[in-house]
Amino acid sequence: MNYMKSDTGGLRFGVTASRKTGPAIVRNKLKRWCREYFRISIEAGKSFEADINIIFKPMDSNFYKGLTHSEFQKTMDRGIEIIRKSIQ
């Protein structure tokens, strides 16, 4: 994750998943999970002011294909907590 404090006063995020990450089905699944994660966190009032870019690095051929949604959420929670602490 790359991040910086937002000047616009809100949470913005982007997702970068190259073709080396996996086939289109896997890349689209990761993007959907990111949108869902931030939508749920904003609805729960866990929003903060930051610009975040989530970058999925090329991994083993079946790494992202075998990734479960709960593993993804735990990893996102850890990353967002680190960002939240460093920005405030």
PDB file of C-alpha atoms in Angstrom:
ATOM      1  CA  MET A   1       0.000   0.000   0.000  1.00  0.00           C
ATOM      2  CA  ASN A   2       1.131   3.483  -0.837  1.00  0.00           C
ATOM      3  CA  TYR A   3      -0.560   6.306   1.018  1.00  0.00           C
ATOM      4  CA  MET A   4      -0.457   9.964   1.906  1.00  0.00           C
ATOM      5  CA  LYS A   5      -2.615  12.323   3.924  1.00  0.00           C
ATOM      6  CA  SER A   6      -5.448  13.651   1.813  1.00  0.00           C
ATOM      7  CA  ASP A   7      -5.693  17.359   1.008  1.00  0.00           C
ATOM      8  CA  THR A   8      -9.286  17.016  -0.163  1.00  0.00           C
ATOM      9  CA  GLY A   9     -10.573  15.831   3.197  1.00  0.00           C
ATOM     10  CA  GLY A  10     -11.775  12.335   2.536  1.00  0.00           C
ATOM     11  CA  LEU A  11     -10.791   8.783   1.773  1.00  0.00           C
ATOM     12  CA  ARG A  12      -9.766   7.976  -1.785  1.00  0.00           C
ATOM     13  CA  PHE A  13      -8.312   4.697  -2.954  1.00  0.00           C
ATOM     14  CA  GLY A  14      -7.065   3.112  -6.113  1.00  0.00           C
ATOM     15  CA  VAL A  15      -6.145  -0.431  -7.040  1.00  0.00           C
ATOM     16  CA  THR A  16      -3.228  -1.513  -9.208  1.00  0.00           C
ATOM     17  CA  ALA A  17      -3.250  -5.129 -10.394  1.00  0.00           C
ATOM     18  CA  SER A  18      -1.114  -5.873 -13.440  1.00  0.00           C
ATOM     19  CA  ARG A  19      -1.557  -8.863 -15.708  1.00  0.00           C
ATOM     20  CA  LYS A  20       1.330 -10.509 -13.882  1.00  0.00           C
ATOM     21  CA  THR A  21      -0.967 -10.756 -10.849  1.00  0.00           C
ATOM     22  CA  GLY A  22      -3.172 -13.299 -12.592  1.00  0.00           C
ATOM     23  CA  PRO A  23      -5.976 -13.677 -15.097  1.00  0.00           C
ATOM     24  CA  ALA A  24      -8.734 -11.065 -15.406  1.00  0.00           C
ATOM     25  CA  ILE A  25     -11.072 -13.068 -13.167  1.00  0.00           C
ATOM     26  CA  VAL A  26      -8.603 -12.924 -10.272  1.00  0.00           C
ATOM     27  CA  ARG A  27      -7.741  -9.246 -10.805  1.00  0.00           C
ATOM     28  CA  ASN A  28     -11.423  -8.286 -10.901  1.00  0.00           C
ATOM     29  CA  LYS A  29     -12.107 -10.307  -7.752  1.00  0.00           C
ATOM     30  CA  LEU A  30      -9.353  -8.437  -5.896  1.00  0.00           C
ATOM     31  CA  LYS A  31     -10.722  -5.086  -7.067  1.00  0.00           C
ATOM     32  CA  ARG A  32     -14.258  -6.022  -5.966  1.00  0.00           C
ATOM     33  CA  TRP A  33     -12.976  -7.073  -2.556  1.00  0.00           C
ATOM     34  CA  CYS A  34     -11.163  -3.721  -2.170  1.00  0.00           C
ATOM     35  CA  ARG A  35     -14.276  -1.723  -3.085  1.00  0.00           C
ATOM     36  CA  GLU A  36     -16.364  -3.793  -0.684  1.00  0.00           C
ATOM     37  CA  TYR A  37     -13.803  -3.416   2.113  1.00  0.00           C
ATOM     38  CA  PHE A  38     -13.764   0.386   1.877  1.00  0.00           C
ATOM     39  CA  ARG A  39     -17.548   0.626   1.416  1.00  0.00           C
ATOM     40  CA  ILE A  40     -18.125  -1.363   4.614  1.00  0.00           C
ATOM     41  CA  SER A  41     -15.491   0.578   6.560  1.00  0.00           C
ATOM     42  CA  ILE A  42     -17.020   3.921   5.530  1.00  0.00           C
ATOM     43  CA  GLU A  43     -20.511   2.736   6.506  1.00  0.00           C
ATOM     44  CA  ALA A  44     -19.126   1.625   9.888  1.00  0.00           C
ATOM     45  CA  GLY A  45     -17.636   5.088  10.463  1.00  0.00           C
ATOM     46  CA  LYS A  46     -14.022   3.946  10.215  1.00  0.00           C
ATOM     47  CA  SER A  47     -13.181   6.474   7.518  1.00  0.00           C
ATOM     48  CA  PHE A  48     -10.151   8.756   7.693  1.00  0.00           C
ATOM     49  CA  GLU A  49      -8.510  11.302   5.419  1.00  0.00           C
ATOM     50  CA  ALA A  50      -6.028   9.577   3.127  1.00  0.00           C
ATOM     51  CA  ASP A  51      -5.201   8.770  -0.469  1.00  0.00           C
ATOM     52  CA  ILE A  52      -4.377   5.072  -0.710  1.00  0.00           C
ATOM     53  CA  ASN A  53      -3.118   3.003  -3.631  1.00  0.00           C
ATOM     54  CA  ILE A  54      -3.288  -0.749  -3.142  1.00  0.00           C
ATOM     55  CA  ILE A  55      -0.745  -2.531  -5.321  1.00  0.00           C
ATOM     56  CA  PHE A  56      -0.991  -6.270  -5.883  1.00  0.00           C
ATOM     57  CA  LYS A  57       2.512  -7.506  -6.625  1.00  0.00           C
ATOM     58  CA  PRO A  58       3.158 -10.466  -8.909  1.00  0.00           C
ATOM     59  CA  MET A  59       3.270 -13.586  -6.748  1.00  0.00           C
ATOM     60  CA  ASP A  60       3.266 -17.332  -7.260  1.00  0.00           C
ATOM     61  CA  SER A  61       0.860 -18.394 -10.018  1.00  0.00           C
ATOM     62  CA  ASN A  62      -1.882 -19.587  -7.616  1.00  0.00           C
ATOM     63  CA  PHE A  63      -1.291 -17.192  -4.694  1.00  0.00           C
ATOM     64  CA  TYR A  64      -4.143 -14.760  -5.393  1.00  0.00           C
ATOM     65  CA  LYS A  65      -6.337 -17.486  -6.858  1.00  0.00           C
ATOM     66  CA  GLY A  66      -6.171 -19.384  -3.558  1.00  0.00           C
ATOM     67  CA  LEU A  67      -6.554 -16.298  -1.354  1.00  0.00           C
ATOM     68  CA  THR A  68      -9.679 -16.412   0.796  1.00  0.00           C
ATOM     69  CA  HIS A  69     -11.813 -13.397   1.559  1.00  0.00           C
ATOM     70  CA  SER A  70     -11.129 -13.658   5.299  1.00  0.00           C
ATOM     71  CA  GLU A  71      -7.339 -13.676   4.720  1.00  0.00           C
ATOM     72  CA  PHE A  72      -7.741 -10.630   2.482  1.00  0.00           C
ATOM     73  CA  GLN A  73      -9.761  -8.775   5.140  1.00  0.00           C
ATOM     74  CA  LYS A  74      -7.240  -9.548   7.883  1.00  0.00           C
ATOM     75  CA  THR A  75      -4.386  -8.279   5.736  1.00  0.00           C
ATOM     76  CA  MET A  76      -6.304  -5.123   4.817  1.00  0.00           C
ATOM     77  CA  ASP A  77      -7.173  -4.519   8.474  1.00  0.00           C
ATOM     78  CA  ARG A  78      -3.491  -4.694   9.443  1.00  0.00           C
ATOM     79  CA  GLY A  79      -2.429  -2.382   6.627  1.00  0.00           C
ATOM     80  CA  ILE A  80      -5.154   0.182   7.274  1.00  0.00           C
ATOM     81  CA  GLU A  81      -4.374   0.222  10.992  1.00  0.00           C
ATOM     82  CA  ILE A  82      -0.718   1.004  10.229  1.00  0.00           C
ATOM     83  CA  ILE A  83      -1.789   3.810   7.873  1.00  0.00           C
ATOM     84  CA  ARG A  84      -4.284   5.213  10.380  1.00  0.00           C
ATOM     85  CA  LYS A  85      -1.620   5.350  13.119  1.00  0.00           C
ATOM     86  CA  SER A  86       1.007   7.015  10.916  1.00  0.00           C
ATOM     87  CA  ILE A  87      -1.343   9.688   9.533  1.00  0.00           C
ATOM     88  CA  GLN A  88      -2.753  10.837  12.861  1.00  0.00           C
TER      89      GLN A  88
END
